[in-house]
Amino acid sequence: MMKKIGSPEEYKSTYQFSIEKPEVFWASIADEFIWQKKWDTVLEWDFNTANTKWFLNGKLNITENCLDKYVELHPDKIAIIWEPNAIDEKEIKLTYKQLLQQVCKCANALLHQGISKGDRVCIYMPMIPELAIAVLACARIGAIHSVVFAGFSAKSLSDRINDMHCKMVICSDGAYRGNKIIAIKDVVDEAIQTCPSIKKIIVKKRTHSEIQWNSDIDIFWDDALENMSTVCPPAEMDSEDPLFILYTSGSTGKPKGVVHSTGGYMIYTAYTFLNVFQYQADDIYWCTADIGWVTGHSYLIYGPLLNGATSIMFEGVPTFPDAGRFWNIIDKYKVNIFYTAPTAIRSLMVYGDELIKQYDLSSLKTLGSVGEPINEEAWHWYHEKIGKMNCPIVDTWWQTETGGILISTIAYITPSIPGVATLPLPGIQPILVDTNGNELIEMVNEGLLCIKFPWPSIIRTTYNDHERCRLNYFSHFKGLYFTGDGCKRDAKGNYRIIGRVDDVINVSGHRIGTAEVENAINEHPRVIESAVVAYPHNIKGQGIYAFVICDSGITDTTQLADEIRNEVIKMIGPIAKPDKIQVVTGLPKTRSGKIMRRILCKIAEGESDNLGDISTLLDPDIVAEIKRGYLQNIV
């Protein structure tokens, strides 16, 4: 078992050693894993060409370290608890032994259907056990999995399939989401009309909905796995062989296929899961993220399984059948570690405390936040109402491209500070630079966040377009990985993320982070959530436009706007005061809860007739409502 950081002093000494002798540090951690052949060289890297390689010529299979290792140690320990969408449907519990058997059966089925090492397999499924099984089965045989969130449109799905030249799609007939049934197979059928590389579609029956069937390429999951052996030898993979491709969308251009390697990714996700959450052997851990996003990859599947943990996998949504569902699940399974997104926290705050009081949350000992900087109001609510003032909050900062958490509180070891990601994890060397790439040496500073030395799970490339990887992440500043985030650092070296550079508004020459303004707006007692974007301003260059969701009963929006502006002035200063405030009933969000700011920017700029694809939004109708309210509802 990897050694866990046990005290603040040990964090300091471990961190110092990790940056003085990074190769020795990471090799000592890698030694704790099963290797079919040890590496020859720990690290080769050159940020100028965007090339990084860890544990060169090492041979391994990540599933041996996730599954076989723990089947030997504790075969009957629960690996995954699946909680279904409907509260009256029975949960499924898979032991490590059962999970390995199911993964091997699926792996053998993939081989039987013509999938081999290096082939790309697209997985488009709801949060059911078969999704995790399919991911691990691909890794077992060396196929490269690419999970696409089962809420993306057919066009988005086909774009990804075609970029990778996938041979297979694994999907379900449908999906349950709250009180809705989503037609998953229909989306796949539409997508593959323009995907000539697809040879086979494996379909898991979930909703038993009526679906189109093409017997030439379609096969049901149960039929594909029938009579398959529960034994499948793990393929020998090179440490630098791709493990998965995960697509990130930009506001323009086609999605980027972020490629993560096998060995480095394994080491880093395992180490960070153990340390950030201070995981202990009998903990029940729950990450609410969908596996379609990197958080689900790193901290629902791989990180926990690499530590022999018990994880909850939830199919549903936090408000079905009511807004107490999260708290119900925590009580039901006596969850110890709970990892969710600020969007979810803010959405549940509006329902008040009565639902929370119905459930026993005393099992909780660590809370986590992921996806965006958590505003202080939500932080305090989370800490007080859910953690009962007894649970540290690990406010984790990282990206799809980083593979794992880079900056975070370590539970019980380093301080939790509201709205602050805090300190870098061992092996991570962050710096702040100005717009010319000059390092800002003084401790108390604000600048652009870069990393000056590689970590094992750093992005290896963008699929089939390495130059795009270099341009996006390594070309801005020589010899540095540029995160794209603005950041503040305090006297103790804590890092506070203030938003993407493209989410930083330049008002009269002053750079103002949107997250900072939103945090201030959200302090108003009548505000539930807000989103801030820039719009062209004749005098200031850029003005601040705020879209604000309030609780019911607001009759005087002018007074509300004045109060909000005063709150911002109080917390940040007059320069950050919103020029325009539009009261809205909702924000354009993806099904994962991410606010689509490009849509709000277009509306704020008066270009609402050119919003692009909005089919992936949770509620596309909210866009039309915001457009109608533009001009009429601005104060």
XYZ file of C-alpha atoms in Angstrom:
635
model
C 0.000 0.000 0.000
C 1.275 3.464 -0.829
C 2.364 5.571 2.110
C -0.168 8.231 2.959
C 0.816 11.726 4.113
C 0.017 11.780 7.823
C 0.692 15.282 9.135
C 1.270 18.897 8.064
C 4.980 18.436 8.674
C 5.028 15.329 6.516
C 3.239 17.216 3.725
C 5.968 19.870 3.796
C 8.833 17.379 3.777
C 7.170 15.168 1.138
C 6.453 18.142 -1.091
C 10.012 19.445 -0.778
C 11.479 16.054 -1.634
C 9.076 15.655 -4.576
C 10.252 18.839 -6.263
C 13.944 18.373 -5.437
C 14.051 14.753 -6.634
C 10.848 14.199 -8.642
C 12.056 11.117 -10.471
C 13.088 9.403 -7.254
C 9.821 10.432 -5.621
C 7.557 9.079 -8.364
C 9.620 5.919 -8.842
C 9.198 5.098 -5.159
C 5.421 5.334 -5.555
C 5.403 3.382 -8.820
C 7.264 0.571 -7.031
C 4.075 -0.179 -5.088
C 2.240 -1.353 -8.234
C 2.251 -4.569 -10.254
C 4.496 -4.262 -13.303
C 4.930 -7.021 -15.843
C 8.322 -5.408 -16.542
C 9.886 -2.500 -14.676
C 10.744 0.685 -16.510
C 14.185 1.545 -17.862
C 13.971 5.332 -17.438
C 11.660 7.246 -15.101
C 11.143 10.401 -17.178
C 11.876 12.103 -20.481
C 10.292 15.456 -21.225
C 10.384 18.571 -23.364
C 7.573 21.076 -22.920
C 8.679 23.015 -25.993
C 7.645 20.082 -28.191
C 4.822 18.980 -25.836
C 6.446 15.609 -25.244
C 6.408 13.871 -21.883
C 7.038 10.193 -21.152
C 7.015 8.468 -17.759
C 8.327 5.027 -16.793
C 9.731 4.342 -20.245
C 9.549 0.735 -21.445
C 7.657 -0.290 -18.337
C 5.030 -2.983 -19.047
C 1.793 -3.335 -17.102
C -1.971 -3.580 -17.244
C -3.963 -1.119 -15.169
C -6.766 -3.619 -14.499
C -4.324 -5.980 -12.783
C -3.731 -3.181 -10.306
C -7.437 -2.315 -10.034
C -8.870 -5.823 -9.830
C -6.574 -8.885 -9.721
C -4.492 -7.355 -6.938
C -7.521 -6.940 -4.680
C -9.158 -10.220 -5.636
C -6.048 -11.771 -4.089
C -6.298 -9.575 -0.985
C -10.050 -9.367 -0.340
C -12.183 -10.985 -3.085
C -15.482 -10.435 -1.257
C -15.024 -6.745 -0.524
C -17.563 -4.583 -2.346
C -15.964 -2.665 -5.209
C -19.008 -0.869 -6.620
C -22.417 -0.145 -5.127
C -24.834 0.839 -7.864
C -27.743 3.014 -6.764
C -30.446 3.152 -9.466
C -32.459 6.154 -10.568
C -35.736 4.899 -9.052
C -35.694 4.829 -5.268
C -37.707 1.590 -5.160
C -35.423 -0.352 -7.519
C -32.917 -2.613 -5.792
C -29.268 -1.605 -5.731
C -26.508 -3.825 -7.125
C -23.339 -4.600 -5.180
C -20.349 -6.035 -7.017
C -17.454 -7.540 -5.089
C -13.938 -7.291 -6.473
C -14.164 -10.937 -7.521
C -17.516 -10.433 -9.270
C -16.327 -7.258 -10.954
C -13.200 -8.973 -12.299
C -15.322 -11.846 -13.631
C -17.714 -9.458 -15.381
C -14.833 -7.410 -16.804
C -13.196 -10.571 -18.162
C -16.452 -11.751 -19.744
C -16.900 -8.368 -21.410
C -13.240 -8.303 -22.487
C -13.591 -11.728 -24.103
C -16.782 -10.560 -25.810
C -14.937 -7.555 -27.256
C -12.195 -9.827 -28.567
C -14.824 -12.156 -30.045
C -16.448 -9.186 -31.813
C -13.168 -8.236 -33.474
C -11.773 -5.620 -31.092
C -8.029 -5.822 -30.518
C -5.274 -3.889 -28.797
C -5.109 -0.288 -29.971
C -8.648 -0.203 -31.405
C -10.855 2.664 -30.253
C -14.175 1.840 -28.597
C -16.785 4.535 -28.001
C -18.961 4.071 -24.916
C -22.241 6.010 -24.797
C -24.142 4.762 -21.758
C -26.026 5.943 -18.679
C -24.572 5.458 -15.212
C -25.144 1.724 -14.943
C -22.633 -0.938 -13.816
C -22.045 -2.031 -17.406
C -20.492 1.368 -18.148
C -17.715 0.779 -15.607
C -17.391 -2.843 -16.742
C -17.016 -1.781 -20.390
C -14.332 0.795 -19.515
C -12.307 -1.774 -17.586
C -12.849 -4.459 -20.252
C -11.305 -2.182 -22.870
C -8.334 -1.564 -20.607
C -8.026 -5.307 -20.001
C -7.387 -6.071 -23.670
C -5.583 -2.840 -24.552
C -8.396 -1.225 -26.507
C -8.605 2.554 -26.074
C -11.891 3.578 -24.476
C -13.569 6.880 -25.147
C -16.613 7.546 -23.016
C -18.986 10.137 -24.433
C -21.442 11.579 -21.927
C -24.872 10.130 -22.728
C -26.449 13.530 -23.174
C -24.470 14.749 -26.139
C -26.291 15.071 -29.426
C -25.978 12.639 -32.318
C -23.760 15.096 -34.172
C -21.443 15.505 -31.200
C -21.267 11.731 -30.886
C -20.539 11.200 -34.582
C -17.847 13.901 -34.535
C -16.030 12.056 -31.770
C -16.452 8.628 -33.346
C -15.109 9.883 -36.662
C -12.177 11.688 -35.099
C -11.062 8.411 -33.490
C -12.181 6.038 -36.259
C -13.896 3.860 -33.653
C -14.741 0.280 -34.590
C -17.455 -0.194 -31.964
C -20.038 1.650 -29.903
C -21.251 0.256 -26.598
C -24.557 1.756 -25.524
C -27.930 0.993 -23.915
C -31.438 0.959 -25.326
C -32.403 3.898 -23.136
C -31.687 5.678 -19.883
C -33.662 6.712 -16.843
C -33.095 10.284 -15.735
C -35.422 11.439 -13.017
C -38.946 10.862 -14.320
C -37.790 10.792 -17.948
C -36.689 8.022 -20.287
C -33.906 9.044 -22.678
C -33.656 7.261 -26.048
C -29.956 6.354 -26.068
C -29.951 3.864 -28.951
C -31.853 6.302 -31.191
C -29.059 8.848 -30.766
C -26.448 6.212 -31.601
C -28.412 5.088 -34.686
C -28.570 8.664 -35.941
C -24.899 9.279 -35.193
C -23.534 6.246 -37.016
C -25.258 7.205 -40.262
C -22.147 9.277 -40.870
C -19.650 6.923 -39.171
C -18.342 4.365 -41.679
C -15.739 2.983 -39.246
C -18.346 1.422 -36.918
C -18.527 -2.355 -37.348
C -20.509 -3.367 -34.254
C -22.870 -1.908 -31.651
C -23.331 -3.673 -28.308
C -26.619 -2.693 -26.631
C -27.413 -3.204 -22.952
C -31.124 -3.491 -22.149
C -31.941 -0.966 -19.448
C -35.332 0.630 -20.124
C -36.593 -2.141 -22.471
C -37.705 0.592 -24.839
C -38.590 -0.205 -28.428
C -35.524 0.378 -30.594
C -34.471 0.039 -34.216
C -32.445 -3.077 -34.885
C -29.858 -3.841 -37.510
C -28.861 -7.462 -37.109
C -25.750 -6.890 -39.221
C -24.101 -4.709 -36.587
C -26.323 -4.711 -33.465
C -25.954 -7.260 -30.683
C -27.416 -7.228 -27.190
C -24.981 -7.058 -24.279
C -26.305 -10.255 -22.686
C -26.012 -12.156 -25.965
C -22.488 -10.865 -26.557
C -21.358 -11.968 -23.092
C -23.189 -15.291 -23.050
C -20.844 -18.293 -22.760
C -17.800 -16.009 -22.450
C -15.108 -17.109 -20.021
C -14.674 -15.300 -16.713
C -10.921 -15.460 -17.273
C -9.123 -13.067 -19.621
C -5.373 -12.575 -19.296
C -4.465 -8.870 -19.024
C -2.812 -7.529 -22.164
C 0.736 -6.316 -21.778
C 0.698 -2.554 -22.218
C 3.576 -0.162 -22.462
C 3.516 2.557 -19.843
C 3.050 5.140 -22.598
C 0.344 3.253 -24.504
C -2.891 5.282 -24.570
C -5.451 4.217 -21.967
C -8.299 6.492 -23.027
C -9.310 9.496 -25.101
C -11.654 12.056 -23.579
C -13.005 14.988 -25.533
C -13.187 18.535 -24.275
C -15.234 21.143 -26.105
C -14.078 24.643 -26.859
C -16.267 27.581 -27.841
C -14.973 27.221 -31.386
C -13.440 24.460 -33.437
C -13.899 20.719 -33.136
C -13.603 18.983 -29.752
C -10.093 18.083 -28.603
C -9.392 14.416 -27.952
C -7.245 14.465 -24.810
C -5.060 11.349 -24.668
C -3.946 9.856 -21.351
C -1.327 7.178 -20.978
C -1.503 3.953 -18.986
C 1.363 3.969 -16.470
C 1.624 7.625 -15.491
C -2.129 8.068 -15.236
C -2.389 4.984 -13.016
C 0.296 6.185 -10.593
C -1.054 9.714 -10.303
C -4.762 8.979 -9.873
C -4.042 6.296 -7.286
C -1.729 8.550 -5.283
C -3.977 11.610 -5.345
C -7.141 9.679 -4.439
C -5.442 8.158 -1.406
C -3.968 11.420 -0.174
C -6.438 14.174 -1.023
C -9.375 12.327 0.537
C -7.208 10.575 3.157
C -8.939 7.346 2.197
C -8.996 4.546 4.784
C -9.576 0.874 4.073
C -13.206 0.648 5.221
C -14.423 3.993 3.898
C -17.522 4.217 1.694
C -16.715 6.724 -1.030
C -19.119 8.513 -3.341
C -18.202 10.661 -6.309
C -21.370 11.984 -7.973
C -19.702 12.693 -11.329
C -20.794 10.986 -14.507
C -18.150 8.703 -16.001
C -18.552 10.710 -19.219
C -16.314 13.351 -17.625
C -12.738 13.070 -16.391
C -13.798 13.202 -12.743
C -15.747 9.991 -13.266
C -12.734 8.363 -14.916
C -10.165 9.366 -12.319
C -12.144 9.460 -9.080
C -15.034 7.063 -9.595
C -13.374 4.222 -11.514
C -9.596 4.217 -11.545
C -8.482 6.104 -8.415
C -10.778 4.237 -5.990
C -10.268 0.792 -7.551
C -6.491 1.245 -7.549
C -6.782 1.675 -3.783
C -9.158 -1.234 -3.240
C -11.970 1.124 -2.238
C -15.749 0.743 -2.166
C -17.401 3.311 -4.455
C -20.999 4.306 -5.045
C -22.170 4.778 -8.622
C -25.465 6.713 -8.905
C -27.683 6.559 -11.969
C -30.086 9.369 -11.103
C -30.231 13.090 -10.392
C -30.057 14.935 -7.053
C -33.661 16.170 -7.207
C -35.488 12.899 -7.946
C -37.817 11.848 -6.428
C -37.103 14.945 -4.317
C -34.191 17.218 -3.488
C -33.179 15.017 -0.567
C -31.897 12.183 -2.767
C -28.190 12.874 -2.143
C -28.766 12.959 1.609
C -30.887 9.805 1.406
C -28.035 7.925 -0.305
C -25.440 9.181 2.173
C -27.658 7.960 5.026
C -28.499 4.648 3.317
C -24.901 3.586 2.710
C -23.231 5.532 5.537
C -21.009 7.406 3.105
C -17.720 8.657 4.578
C -16.296 10.651 1.651
C -18.583 12.714 -0.603
C -17.254 14.411 -3.768
C -19.572 16.620 -5.821
C -19.762 19.869 -7.809
C -20.547 23.421 -6.646
C -23.366 23.517 -9.201
C -25.057 20.627 -7.406
C -24.495 22.240 -4.025
C -25.949 25.573 -5.116
C -28.941 23.906 -6.767
C -29.765 22.086 -3.520
C -29.291 25.117 -1.262
C -32.486 26.654 -2.615
C -34.580 23.827 -1.134
C -33.663 24.814 2.413
C -32.687 22.642 5.352
C -35.818 20.610 6.112
C -34.999 17.777 3.698
C -31.493 17.557 5.117
C -32.811 17.164 8.659
C -34.647 13.972 7.661
C -31.369 12.101 7.168
C -28.415 11.053 9.278
C -25.246 12.483 7.748
C -23.018 11.704 10.715
C -21.020 9.115 8.753
C -19.455 11.883 6.646
C -15.867 12.777 7.436
C -14.583 14.403 4.218
C -16.356 16.584 1.654
C -15.013 17.379 -1.803
C -15.735 19.976 -4.469
C -14.821 19.676 -8.150
C -15.438 21.307 -11.525
C -15.167 25.012 -10.771
C -14.103 27.291 -7.920
C -16.703 26.963 -5.167
C -18.145 30.298 -4.068
C -17.904 31.139 -0.379
C -21.646 31.058 0.327
C -21.929 27.537 -1.084
C -18.739 26.510 0.761
C -20.151 27.611 4.105
C -23.538 25.994 3.463
C -21.838 22.733 2.473
C -19.589 22.893 5.528
C -22.330 23.761 8.000
C -25.428 21.947 6.739
C -23.864 18.821 5.211
C -20.577 18.491 7.067
C -22.023 19.723 10.392
C -18.804 21.744 10.848
C -16.887 18.462 11.303
C -15.716 17.723 7.748
C -12.871 19.395 5.895
C -13.729 20.456 2.348
C -11.161 19.539 -0.288
C -11.672 22.142 -3.017
C -9.915 20.345 -5.847
C -8.441 22.163 -8.839
C -7.511 20.182 -11.929
C -8.490 19.694 -15.577
C -9.287 16.992 -18.114
C -5.800 17.598 -19.455
C -4.092 17.092 -16.083
C -5.673 13.674 -15.482
C -5.780 14.180 -11.732
C -5.987 16.759 -8.952
C -3.065 19.224 -8.918
C -3.969 21.755 -6.222
C -6.156 20.937 -3.223
C -6.507 20.794 0.503
C -5.436 17.410 1.846
C -8.199 16.373 4.251
C -7.209 16.839 7.915
C -3.608 17.602 6.879
C -3.611 21.044 5.241
C -6.055 23.900 5.940
C -9.436 24.249 4.205
C -10.043 27.851 3.154
C -13.439 28.908 1.704
C -13.183 29.341 -2.061
C -9.448 28.585 -2.177
C -7.905 25.500 -3.811
C -4.962 26.021 -1.385
C -1.683 24.096 -1.882
C -0.084 22.085 -4.687
C 0.089 18.336 -4.226
C 3.476 16.614 -4.066
C 5.215 16.654 -7.444
C 3.301 19.699 -8.718
C 5.317 22.858 -9.353
C 2.940 25.760 -10.070
C 4.107 29.273 -10.849
C 2.395 32.560 -11.685
C 3.486 34.528 -14.729
C 2.522 37.819 -16.297
C 1.167 38.097 -19.841
C 4.731 38.089 -21.184
C 5.594 34.858 -19.402
C 7.779 36.450 -16.724
C 7.562 34.573 -13.438
C 6.001 36.587 -10.607
C 8.459 35.810 -7.822
C 6.878 37.656 -4.880
C 4.681 35.290 -2.915
C 1.574 37.511 -2.749
C 0.649 37.933 -6.373
C -1.897 37.534 -9.136
C -1.172 36.195 -12.599
C -1.535 33.336 -15.034
C -1.198 29.859 -13.587
C 1.408 27.635 -15.219
C 3.160 24.398 -14.237
C 6.916 24.217 -14.822
C 7.573 20.478 -14.394
C 5.637 17.429 -15.628
C 3.607 15.104 -13.413
C 2.806 11.497 -14.375
C -0.773 12.043 -15.612
C -0.138 15.109 -17.777
C -1.832 15.116 -21.214
C 0.271 13.245 -23.765
C -1.301 14.619 -26.932
C -4.558 15.512 -28.613
C -5.593 12.545 -30.696
C -4.222 12.648 -34.235
C -3.197 16.295 -33.839
C -0.127 16.738 -31.648
C 0.478 20.251 -32.940
C -2.886 21.286 -31.523
C -1.774 19.978 -28.142
C 1.442 21.963 -28.344
C -0.328 25.150 -29.410
C -3.079 24.894 -26.790
C -0.997 24.095 -23.732
C 2.729 24.606 -24.338
C 3.180 27.436 -26.845
C 2.024 30.417 -24.781
C 5.063 30.503 -22.525
C 8.376 28.782 -23.282
C 9.014 25.708 -21.191
C 5.707 25.900 -19.312
C 2.349 24.110 -19.292
C -0.256 26.899 -19.398
C -3.446 26.022 -17.549
C -5.501 28.822 -19.070
C -6.502 29.996 -15.590
C -5.936 33.240 -13.764
C -4.892 32.793 -10.166
C -4.080 34.590 -6.915
C -1.454 33.450 -4.400
C -1.394 34.506 -0.763
C 1.459 34.934 1.712
C 1.308 31.258 2.712
C 1.465 29.984 -0.856
C -2.244 29.150 -1.197
C -3.649 29.343 -4.715
C -7.081 30.787 -5.449
C -8.347 30.181 -8.984
C -10.099 33.275 -10.322
C -11.369 31.849 -13.591
C -10.300 30.977 -17.079
C -8.348 33.617 -18.910
C -11.237 33.800 -21.340
C -13.466 34.220 -18.271
C -11.414 37.178 -17.083
C -12.947 40.537 -17.938
C -10.695 43.491 -18.710
C -12.532 46.531 -17.351
C -10.664 49.774 -17.950
C -7.375 47.876 -17.875
C -8.273 45.957 -14.709
C -8.441 42.156 -14.968
C -11.444 40.862 -13.054
C -12.186 37.150 -12.706
C -15.774 36.178 -13.396
C -15.698 33.654 -10.547
C -14.756 36.442 -8.159
C -17.688 38.628 -9.258
C -20.082 35.679 -9.136
C -18.912 34.861 -5.636
C -19.740 38.399 -4.548
C -23.139 38.430 -6.264
C -24.031 35.082 -4.713
C -23.474 36.551 -1.254
C -26.767 38.459 -1.650
C -29.385 36.549 0.387
C -31.940 36.550 -2.441
C -29.509 35.260 -5.091
C -29.410 31.522 -5.809
C -26.872 31.462 -8.619
C -25.258 33.804 -11.104
C -23.135 33.814 -14.227
C -21.017 36.761 -15.330
C -19.708 37.458 -18.828
C -18.121 40.359 -20.674
C -19.813 42.513 -23.294
C -18.452 45.386 -25.421
C -18.473 48.706 -23.554
C -17.879 51.999 -25.317
C -15.841 53.526 -22.492
C -14.404 50.653 -20.471
C -13.616 48.303 -23.340
C -15.475 45.495 -21.624
C -18.426 45.791 -19.331
C -19.743 43.246 -16.837
C -23.058 41.563 -17.627
C -24.584 39.407 -14.875
C -27.309 36.803 -15.316
C -28.859 36.222 -11.898
C -31.262 33.582 -10.570
C -33.165 34.757 -7.499
C -35.594 33.131 -5.121
C -39.306 33.724 -5.633
C -41.104 36.859 -4.616
C -38.798 39.508 -6.111
C -41.003 42.448 -7.102
C -38.529 45.328 -7.335
C -35.667 44.271 -9.595
C -34.187 47.771 -9.579
C -33.727 47.676 -5.814
C -32.330 44.147 -6.084
C -29.815 45.281 -8.720
C -28.686 48.170 -6.506
C -28.198 45.791 -3.584
C -26.242 43.336 -5.744
C -23.991 46.097 -7.025
C -23.367 47.293 -3.489
C -22.477 43.739 -2.477
C -19.913 43.540 -5.295
C -18.501 46.949 -4.412
C -18.194 45.813 -0.813
C -16.429 42.555 -1.621
C -14.239 43.550 -4.572
C -14.481 47.277 -5.313
C -16.348 49.692 -7.622
C -14.434 48.521 -10.703
C -16.113 45.104 -10.488
C -19.666 46.471 -10.246
C -21.914 44.818 -12.900
C -23.010 47.236 -15.581
C -26.007 45.144 -16.543
C -27.984 42.646 -14.466
C -30.606 40.393 -15.992
C -32.832 38.387 -13.677
C -33.465 34.932 -15.155
C -35.169 31.732 -14.006
C -32.344 29.460 -15.154
C -28.981 29.289 -16.897
C -27.981 27.326 -20.010
C -26.259 24.250 -18.569
C -25.028 20.994 -19.965
C -26.386 17.842 -18.399
C -23.244 17.656 -16.281
C -24.071 21.048 -14.777
C -21.553 23.173 -16.661
C -22.773 26.661 -17.589
C -22.405 27.285 -21.323
C -20.915 30.750 -21.077
C -20.432 31.116 -24.808
C -24.238 31.273 -25.132
C -24.502 33.953 -22.447
C -21.681 35.902 -24.103
C -23.502 35.884 -27.432
C -26.721 37.110 -25.806
C -24.883 39.799 -23.835
C -23.200 40.945 -27.033
C -26.553 41.165 -28.836
C -25.727 38.270 -31.164
C -28.384 35.856 -29.968
C -29.269 34.708 -33.495
C -25.953 32.845 -33.770
C -25.785 30.590 -30.725
C -24.601 27.368 -32.363
C -25.618 23.895 -31.187
C -27.697 24.002 -27.987
C -28.974 20.419 -28.207
C -26.679 19.210 -25.425
C -28.206 21.590 -22.874
C -30.178 20.247 -19.942
C -33.022 22.642 -20.830
C -32.666 24.255 -24.278
C -35.886 26.242 -23.685
C -34.144 28.377 -21.078
C -32.097 29.971 -23.889
C -35.212 31.291 -25.608
C -36.449 32.650 -22.285
C -33.175 34.485 -21.652
C -33.225 35.867 -25.195
C -36.785 37.166 -24.673
C -35.742 38.772 -21.426
C -32.762 40.524 -22.993
C -33.338 44.295 -22.897
C -36.730 43.940 -21.136
C -35.321 42.530 -17.902
C -32.012 44.373 -17.683
C -31.463 46.736 -14.757
